[in-house]
Amino acid sequence: MAEKSETAKREAVLEALLPDVPFDGWTLPALMKAGEEAGLSHGEVRLLFPGGVNDVIDAFFARGDALMLEKLQSREMPEKIRERISYAVRTRLEVDAPNREALRRAAAHLALTPTRFTGVKSLYRTVDAIWLAAGDTSTDFNFYTKRALLTGVFVSTLFVWFSDTSEGFADTYAFLERRIGDVMQIEKAKATLGKAVSGLPDPFSLLGRLRYPGAR
């Protein structure tokens, strides 16, 4: 029988770990136990996840992103960008619905100061994947502002989703639509402000004239 690839081994450990996370949390003992269930030694598990729990949580987030993209590629996306973003966020939640408690615990773990960098990296990858799936091709400053705005939407929606008991997560999706609506208003305001500002004198030029009165 052919040796499993490292990717397959990581997936096997993650699959063995996820059912226990709601009870045991994201801990090193739970990770090692999952490795044993996947037929791996503790040394092999450490090689696969050198960062320990942080690495396996990052793999969990990456797995969800990949599943989201796989589903979106097999579906017809809405025409409007707002609807595409909403649809992609809902799909991202959908793929991890069976592991909602594990995702909640992962988010709580990554919010701790020592692990925050891993959380920021994982979150950025998710919102970037959502924008790319929605067809974003921006390369200017908007590339970053769009991801920053979506980060706020996604994180706040996650926290509503974690405790949502409504049928079909209706309350979460209603909240998501309101938040995206707020963001779209901000984008409209930015566009209007941009047009108004373009007609104003350059502030740096004005400062230069204050410093050098004879300058034109």
PDB file of C-alpha atoms in Angstrom:
ATOM      1  CA  MET A   1       0.000   0.000   0.000  1.00  0.00           C
ATOM      2  CA  ALA A   2       1.363   3.455  -0.936  1.00  0.00           C
ATOM      3  CA  GLU A   3       2.495   5.785   1.830  1.00  0.00           C
ATOM      4  CA  LYS A   4       0.000   8.575   2.574  1.00  0.00           C
ATOM      5  CA  SER A   5       1.050  12.068   1.629  1.00  0.00           C
ATOM      6  CA  GLU A   6       1.610  14.650   4.358  1.00  0.00           C
ATOM      7  CA  THR A   7      -1.598  16.409   3.273  1.00  0.00           C
ATOM      8  CA  ALA A   8      -3.565  13.164   3.636  1.00  0.00           C
ATOM      9  CA  LYS A   9      -2.012  12.548   7.063  1.00  0.00           C
ATOM     10  CA  ARG A  10      -2.932  16.042   8.274  1.00  0.00           C
ATOM     11  CA  GLU A  11      -6.476  15.541   7.036  1.00  0.00           C
ATOM     12  CA  ALA A  12      -6.693  12.181   8.811  1.00  0.00           C
ATOM     13  CA  VAL A  13      -5.539  13.703  12.108  1.00  0.00           C
ATOM     14  CA  LEU A  14      -7.984  16.594  11.742  1.00  0.00           C
ATOM     15  CA  GLU A  15     -10.867  14.236  10.992  1.00  0.00           C
ATOM     16  CA  ALA A  16     -10.015  12.179  14.084  1.00  0.00           C
ATOM     17  CA  LEU A  17      -9.699  15.299  16.240  1.00  0.00           C
ATOM     18  CA  LEU A  18     -12.834  17.247  15.301  1.00  0.00           C
ATOM     19  CA  PRO A  19     -15.418  15.005  17.055  1.00  0.00           C
ATOM     20  CA  ASP A  20     -13.531  15.385  20.351  1.00  0.00           C
ATOM     21  CA  VAL A  21     -12.942  19.144  20.229  1.00  0.00           C
ATOM     22  CA  PRO A  22     -16.393  20.099  21.609  1.00  0.00           C
ATOM     23  CA  PHE A  23     -15.554  18.054  24.721  1.00  0.00           C
ATOM     24  CA  ASP A  24     -11.760  18.266  25.061  1.00  0.00           C
ATOM     25  CA  GLY A  25     -11.036  21.559  23.295  1.00  0.00           C
ATOM     26  CA  TRP A  26      -8.089  22.299  21.023  1.00  0.00           C
ATOM     27  CA  THR A  27      -5.356  20.841  23.231  1.00  0.00           C
ATOM     28  CA  LEU A  28      -2.062  19.058  22.679  1.00  0.00           C
ATOM     29  CA  PRO A  29      -3.233  15.819  24.398  1.00  0.00           C
ATOM     30  CA  ALA A  30      -6.325  15.774  22.160  1.00  0.00           C
ATOM     31  CA  LEU A  31      -4.115  16.320  19.112  1.00  0.00           C
ATOM     32  CA  MET A  32      -1.807  13.444  20.080  1.00  0.00           C
ATOM     33  CA  LYS A  33      -4.773  11.168  20.726  1.00  0.00           C
ATOM     34  CA  ALA A  34      -6.163  12.013  17.274  1.00  0.00           C
ATOM     35  CA  GLY A  35      -2.765  11.210  15.782  1.00  0.00           C
ATOM     36  CA  GLU A  36      -2.814   7.784  17.406  1.00  0.00           C
ATOM     37  CA  GLU A  37      -6.308   7.160  16.013  1.00  0.00           C
ATOM     38  CA  ALA A  38      -4.979   8.105  12.587  1.00  0.00           C
ATOM     39  CA  GLY A  39      -2.204   5.533  12.996  1.00  0.00           C
ATOM     40  CA  LEU A  40       0.619   8.012  13.565  1.00  0.00           C
ATOM     41  CA  SER A  41       3.263   8.266  16.264  1.00  0.00           C
ATOM     42  CA  HIS A  42       3.602  11.363  18.449  1.00  0.00           C
ATOM     43  CA  GLY A  43       6.783  12.225  16.573  1.00  0.00           C
ATOM     44  CA  GLU A  44       4.996  12.114  13.228  1.00  0.00           C
ATOM     45  CA  VAL A  45       2.236  14.351  14.579  1.00  0.00           C
ATOM     46  CA  ARG A  46       4.795  16.893  15.779  1.00  0.00           C
ATOM     47  CA  LEU A  47       6.437  16.890  12.359  1.00  0.00           C
ATOM     48  CA  LEU A  48       3.071  17.408  10.658  1.00  0.00           C
ATOM     49  CA  PHE A  49       2.075  20.205  13.058  1.00  0.00           C
ATOM     50  CA  PRO A  50       5.327  21.756  14.339  1.00  0.00           C
ATOM     51  CA  GLY A  51       3.352  24.657  15.813  1.00  0.00           C
ATOM     52  CA  GLY A  52       1.166  22.246  17.758  1.00  0.00           C
ATOM     53  CA  VAL A  53      -2.440  23.298  18.358  1.00  0.00           C
ATOM     54  CA  ASN A  54      -2.017  26.576  16.448  1.00  0.00           C
ATOM     55  CA  ASP A  55      -1.001  24.688  13.321  1.00  0.00           C
ATOM     56  CA  VAL A  56      -3.877  22.224  13.486  1.00  0.00           C
ATOM     57  CA  ILE A  57      -6.382  25.063  13.988  1.00  0.00           C
ATOM     58  CA  ASP A  58      -4.893  26.864  10.991  1.00  0.00           C
ATOM     59  CA  ALA A  59      -5.284  23.635   8.999  1.00  0.00           C
ATOM     60  CA  PHE A  60      -8.917  23.483  10.131  1.00  0.00           C
ATOM     61  CA  PHE A  61      -9.578  27.019   8.855  1.00  0.00           C
ATOM     62  CA  ALA A  62      -7.748  26.301   5.592  1.00  0.00           C
ATOM     63  CA  ARG A  63      -9.846  23.159   5.137  1.00  0.00           C
ATOM     64  CA  GLY A  64     -13.032  25.196   5.513  1.00  0.00           C
ATOM     65  CA  ASP A  65     -11.818  27.757   2.973  1.00  0.00           C
ATOM     66  CA  ALA A  66     -11.032  25.002   0.473  1.00  0.00           C
ATOM     67  CA  LEU A  67     -14.445  23.385   0.963  1.00  0.00           C
ATOM     68  CA  MET A  68     -16.138  26.767   0.493  1.00  0.00           C
ATOM     69  CA  LEU A  69     -14.293  27.403  -2.790  1.00  0.00           C
ATOM     70  CA  GLU A  70     -15.071  23.888  -3.996  1.00  0.00           C
ATOM     71  CA  LYS A  71     -18.792  24.403  -3.384  1.00  0.00           C
ATOM     72  CA  LEU A  72     -18.828  27.879  -4.939  1.00  0.00           C
ATOM     73  CA  GLN A  73     -17.086  26.616  -8.075  1.00  0.00           C
ATOM     74  CA  SER A  74     -19.843  24.051  -8.547  1.00  0.00           C
ATOM     75  CA  ARG A  75     -22.638  26.603  -8.112  1.00  0.00           C
ATOM     76  CA  GLU A  76     -23.870  29.575 -10.099  1.00  0.00           C
ATOM     77  CA  MET A  77     -22.922  32.801  -8.354  1.00  0.00           C
ATOM     78  CA  PRO A  78     -25.383  35.739  -8.135  1.00  0.00           C
ATOM     79  CA  GLU A  79     -24.800  38.686 -10.457  1.00  0.00           C
ATOM     80  CA  LYS A  80     -24.498  41.551  -7.955  1.00  0.00           C
ATOM     81  CA  ILE A  81     -21.301  41.821  -5.916  1.00  0.00           C
ATOM     82  CA  ARG A  82     -23.231  42.341  -2.661  1.00  0.00           C
ATOM     83  CA  GLU A  83     -25.161  39.132  -3.242  1.00  0.00           C
ATOM     84  CA  ARG A  84     -21.976  37.263  -4.173  1.00  0.00           C
ATOM     85  CA  ILE A  85     -20.295  38.262  -0.924  1.00  0.00           C
ATOM     86  CA  SER A  86     -23.343  37.292   1.107  1.00  0.00           C
ATOM     87  CA  TYR A  87     -23.596  33.975  -0.716  1.00  0.00           C
ATOM     88  CA  ALA A  88     -19.914  33.210  -0.178  1.00  0.00           C
ATOM     89  CA  VAL A  89     -20.065  34.016   3.546  1.00  0.00           C
ATOM     90  CA  ARG A  90     -23.127  31.817   3.947  1.00  0.00           C
ATOM     91  CA  THR A  91     -21.359  29.012   2.099  1.00  0.00           C
ATOM     92  CA  ARG A  92     -18.331  29.408   4.378  1.00  0.00           C
ATOM     93  CA  LEU A  93     -20.577  28.950   7.420  1.00  0.00           C
ATOM     94  CA  GLU A  94     -22.424  26.101   5.749  1.00  0.00           C
ATOM     95  CA  VAL A  95     -19.312  23.961   5.231  1.00  0.00           C
ATOM     96  CA  ASP A  96     -18.422  24.175   8.928  1.00  0.00           C
ATOM     97  CA  ALA A  97     -21.974  23.881  10.302  1.00  0.00           C
ATOM     98  CA  PRO A  98     -21.296  20.262  11.411  1.00  0.00           C
ATOM     99  CA  ASN A  99     -18.277  21.559  13.357  1.00  0.00           C
ATOM    100  CA  ARG A 100     -19.753  24.794  14.696  1.00  0.00           C
ATOM    101  CA  GLU A 101     -18.637  24.195  18.276  1.00  0.00           C
ATOM    102  CA  ALA A 102     -15.126  23.292  17.122  1.00  0.00           C
ATOM    103  CA  LEU A 103     -15.007  26.520  15.116  1.00  0.00           C
ATOM    104  CA  ARG A 104     -16.253  28.516  18.107  1.00  0.00           C
ATOM    105  CA  ARG A 105     -13.544  27.039  20.312  1.00  0.00           C
ATOM    106  CA  ALA A 106     -10.944  27.663  17.609  1.00  0.00           C
ATOM    107  CA  ALA A 107     -11.949  31.330  17.351  1.00  0.00           C
ATOM    108  CA  ALA A 108     -11.775  31.674  21.147  1.00  0.00           C
ATOM    109  CA  HIS A 109      -8.341  30.036  21.225  1.00  0.00           C
ATOM    110  CA  LEU A 110      -6.949  32.261  18.472  1.00  0.00           C
ATOM    111  CA  ALA A 111      -8.276  35.396  20.195  1.00  0.00           C
ATOM    112  CA  LEU A 112      -5.742  34.878  22.991  1.00  0.00           C
ATOM    113  CA  THR A 113      -2.731  37.197  22.756  1.00  0.00           C
ATOM    114  CA  PRO A 114      -0.022  34.503  22.258  1.00  0.00           C
ATOM    115  CA  THR A 115      -1.930  32.978  19.335  1.00  0.00           C
ATOM    116  CA  ARG A 116      -3.355  36.114  17.770  1.00  0.00           C
ATOM    117  CA  PHE A 117      -0.970  36.159  14.800  1.00  0.00           C
ATOM    118  CA  THR A 118      -2.222  32.719  13.698  1.00  0.00           C
ATOM    119  CA  GLY A 119      -5.783  33.991  14.023  1.00  0.00           C
ATOM    120  CA  VAL A 120      -5.101  37.082  11.920  1.00  0.00           C
ATOM    121  CA  LYS A 121      -3.392  34.982   9.231  1.00  0.00           C
ATOM    122  CA  SER A 122      -6.258  32.465   9.115  1.00  0.00           C
ATOM    123  CA  LEU A 123      -8.907  35.185   9.070  1.00  0.00           C
ATOM    124  CA  TYR A 124      -7.166  37.114   6.292  1.00  0.00           C
ATOM    125  CA  ARG A 125      -6.968  33.962   4.179  1.00  0.00           C
ATOM    126  CA  THR A 126     -10.713  33.413   4.615  1.00  0.00           C
ATOM    127  CA  VAL A 127     -11.822  36.939   3.686  1.00  0.00           C
ATOM    128  CA  ASP A 128      -9.362  36.989   0.780  1.00  0.00           C
ATOM    129  CA  ALA A 129     -10.822  33.704  -0.513  1.00  0.00           C
ATOM    130  CA  ILE A 130     -14.346  35.138  -0.226  1.00  0.00           C
ATOM    131  CA  TRP A 131     -13.451  38.266  -2.212  1.00  0.00           C
ATOM    132  CA  LEU A 132     -11.646  36.281  -4.886  1.00  0.00           C
ATOM    133  CA  ALA A 133     -14.603  33.899  -5.167  1.00  0.00           C
ATOM    134  CA  ALA A 134     -16.839  36.935  -5.608  1.00  0.00           C
ATOM    135  CA  GLY A 135     -14.721  38.012  -8.583  1.00  0.00           C
ATOM    136  CA  ASP A 136     -12.682  40.822  -7.017  1.00  0.00           C
ATOM    137  CA  THR A 137      -9.748  41.826  -9.209  1.00  0.00           C
ATOM    138  CA  SER A 138      -8.666  45.031  -7.451  1.00  0.00           C
ATOM    139  CA  THR A 139      -4.945  45.608  -6.963  1.00  0.00           C
ATOM    140  CA  ASP A 140      -4.984  49.158  -5.576  1.00  0.00           C
ATOM    141  CA  PHE A 141      -5.723  50.419  -2.057  1.00  0.00           C
ATOM    142  CA  ASN A 142      -9.288  49.094  -2.389  1.00  0.00           C
ATOM    143  CA  PHE A 143      -7.842  45.576  -2.230  1.00  0.00           C
ATOM    144  CA  TYR A 144      -6.999  46.153   1.426  1.00  0.00           C
ATOM    145  CA  THR A 145     -10.014  48.231   2.424  1.00  0.00           C
ATOM    146  CA  LYS A 146     -12.390  45.631   1.009  1.00  0.00           C
ATOM    147  CA  ARG A 147     -10.753  42.899   3.064  1.00  0.00           C
ATOM    148  CA  ALA A 148     -10.681  45.040   6.184  1.00  0.00           C
ATOM    149  CA  LEU A 149     -14.396  45.795   5.865  1.00  0.00           C
ATOM    150  CA  LEU A 150     -15.283  42.176   5.180  1.00  0.00           C
ATOM    151  CA  THR A 151     -13.229  41.069   8.202  1.00  0.00           C
ATOM    152  CA  GLY A 152     -15.529  43.103  10.443  1.00  0.00           C
ATOM    153  CA  VAL A 153     -18.615  41.678   8.751  1.00  0.00           C
ATOM    154  CA  PHE A 154     -17.379  38.099   8.892  1.00  0.00           C
ATOM    155  CA  VAL A 155     -16.223  38.145  12.517  1.00  0.00           C
ATOM    156  CA  SER A 156     -19.409  39.782  13.828  1.00  0.00           C
ATOM    157  CA  THR A 157     -21.514  37.342  11.792  1.00  0.00           C
ATOM    158  CA  LEU A 158     -19.546  34.421  13.215  1.00  0.00           C
ATOM    159  CA  PHE A 159     -20.327  35.471  16.772  1.00  0.00           C
ATOM    160  CA  VAL A 160     -24.046  35.687  15.992  1.00  0.00           C
ATOM    161  CA  TRP A 161     -23.906  32.291  14.260  1.00  0.00           C
ATOM    162  CA  PHE A 162     -22.183  30.583  17.202  1.00  0.00           C
ATOM    163  CA  SER A 163     -25.243  31.101  19.407  1.00  0.00           C
ATOM    164  CA  ASP A 164     -27.975  31.134  16.744  1.00  0.00           C
ATOM    165  CA  THR A 165     -30.853  28.744  17.492  1.00  0.00           C
ATOM    166  CA  SER A 166     -33.185  29.996  14.758  1.00  0.00           C
ATOM    167  CA  GLU A 167     -34.342  27.634  12.027  1.00  0.00           C
ATOM    168  CA  GLY A 168     -31.833  27.431   9.205  1.00  0.00           C
ATOM    169  CA  PHE A 169     -29.733  30.137  10.935  1.00  0.00           C
ATOM    170  CA  ALA A 170     -32.262  32.726   9.744  1.00  0.00           C
ATOM    171  CA  ASP A 171     -31.220  35.244  12.414  1.00  0.00           C
ATOM    172  CA  THR A 172     -27.568  34.981  11.392  1.00  0.00           C
ATOM    173  CA  TYR A 173     -28.318  35.514   7.723  1.00  0.00           C
ATOM    174  CA  ALA A 174     -30.572  38.497   8.478  1.00  0.00           C
ATOM    175  CA  PHE A 175     -27.754  39.998  10.542  1.00  0.00           C
ATOM    176  CA  LEU A 176     -25.297  39.330   7.707  1.00  0.00           C
ATOM    177  CA  GLU A 177     -27.501  41.175   5.199  1.00  0.00           C
ATOM    178  CA  ARG A 178     -27.745  44.181   7.532  1.00  0.00           C
ATOM    179  CA  ARG A 179     -23.983  44.311   8.035  1.00  0.00           C
ATOM    180  CA  ILE A 180     -23.287  44.049   4.304  1.00  0.00           C
ATOM    181  CA  GLY A 181     -25.856  46.817   3.764  1.00  0.00           C
ATOM    182  CA  ASP A 182     -23.934  48.993   6.226  1.00  0.00           C
ATOM    183  CA  VAL A 183     -20.681  48.315   4.368  1.00  0.00           C
ATOM    184  CA  MET A 184     -22.241  49.193   1.024  1.00  0.00           C
ATOM    185  CA  GLN A 185     -23.356  52.524   2.491  1.00  0.00           C
ATOM    186  CA  ILE A 186     -19.770  53.152   3.598  1.00  0.00           C
ATOM    187  CA  GLU A 187     -18.522  52.350   0.087  1.00  0.00           C
ATOM    188  CA  LYS A 188     -21.041  54.793  -1.427  1.00  0.00           C
ATOM    189  CA  ALA A 189     -19.972  57.470   1.046  1.00  0.00           C
ATOM    190  CA  LYS A 190     -16.313  56.858   0.163  1.00  0.00           C
ATOM    191  CA  ALA A 191     -17.072  57.251  -3.543  1.00  0.00           C
ATOM    192  CA  THR A 192     -19.001  60.505  -2.951  1.00  0.00           C
ATOM    193  CA  LEU A 193     -16.275  61.825  -0.679  1.00  0.00           C
ATOM    194  CA  GLY A 194     -13.637  60.884  -3.252  1.00  0.00           C
ATOM    195  CA  LYS A 195     -15.387  62.982  -5.928  1.00  0.00           C
ATOM    196  CA  ALA A 196     -15.708  65.945  -3.577  1.00  0.00           C
ATOM    197  CA  VAL A 197     -12.116  65.736  -2.397  1.00  0.00           C
ATOM    198  CA  SER A 198     -10.797  65.559  -5.966  1.00  0.00           C
ATOM    199  CA  GLY A 199     -11.990  69.119  -6.485  1.00  0.00           C
ATOM    200  CA  LEU A 200     -10.224  70.486  -3.413  1.00  0.00           C
ATOM    201  CA  PRO A 201      -6.683  71.900  -3.300  1.00  0.00           C
ATOM    202  CA  ASP A 202      -3.902  69.473  -2.488  1.00  0.00           C
ATOM    203  CA  PRO A 203      -3.437  69.705   1.337  1.00  0.00           C
ATOM    204  CA  PHE A 204       0.277  68.969   1.001  1.00  0.00           C
ATOM    205  CA  SER A 205       0.604  71.847  -1.452  1.00  0.00           C
ATOM    206  CA  LEU A 206      -1.167  74.159   1.003  1.00  0.00           C
ATOM    207  CA  LEU A 207       1.157  73.064   3.804  1.00  0.00           C
ATOM    208  CA  GLY A 208       4.093  73.761   1.536  1.00  0.00           C
ATOM    209  CA  ARG A 209       2.854  77.295   0.934  1.00  0.00           C
ATOM    210  CA  LEU A 210       2.508  77.868   4.661  1.00  0.00           C
ATOM    211  CA  ARG A 211       6.072  76.730   5.108  1.00  0.00           C
ATOM    212  CA  TYR A 212       7.376  78.563   2.039  1.00  0.00           C
ATOM    213  CA  PRO A 213       5.054  81.575   1.473  1.00  0.00           C
ATOM    214  CA  GLY A 214       6.564  82.357  -1.899  1.00  0.00           C
ATOM    215  CA  ALA A 215       5.867  78.877  -3.302  1.00  0.00           C
ATOM    216  CA  ARG A 216       3.194  78.392  -5.996  1.00  0.00           C
TER     217      ARG A 216
END
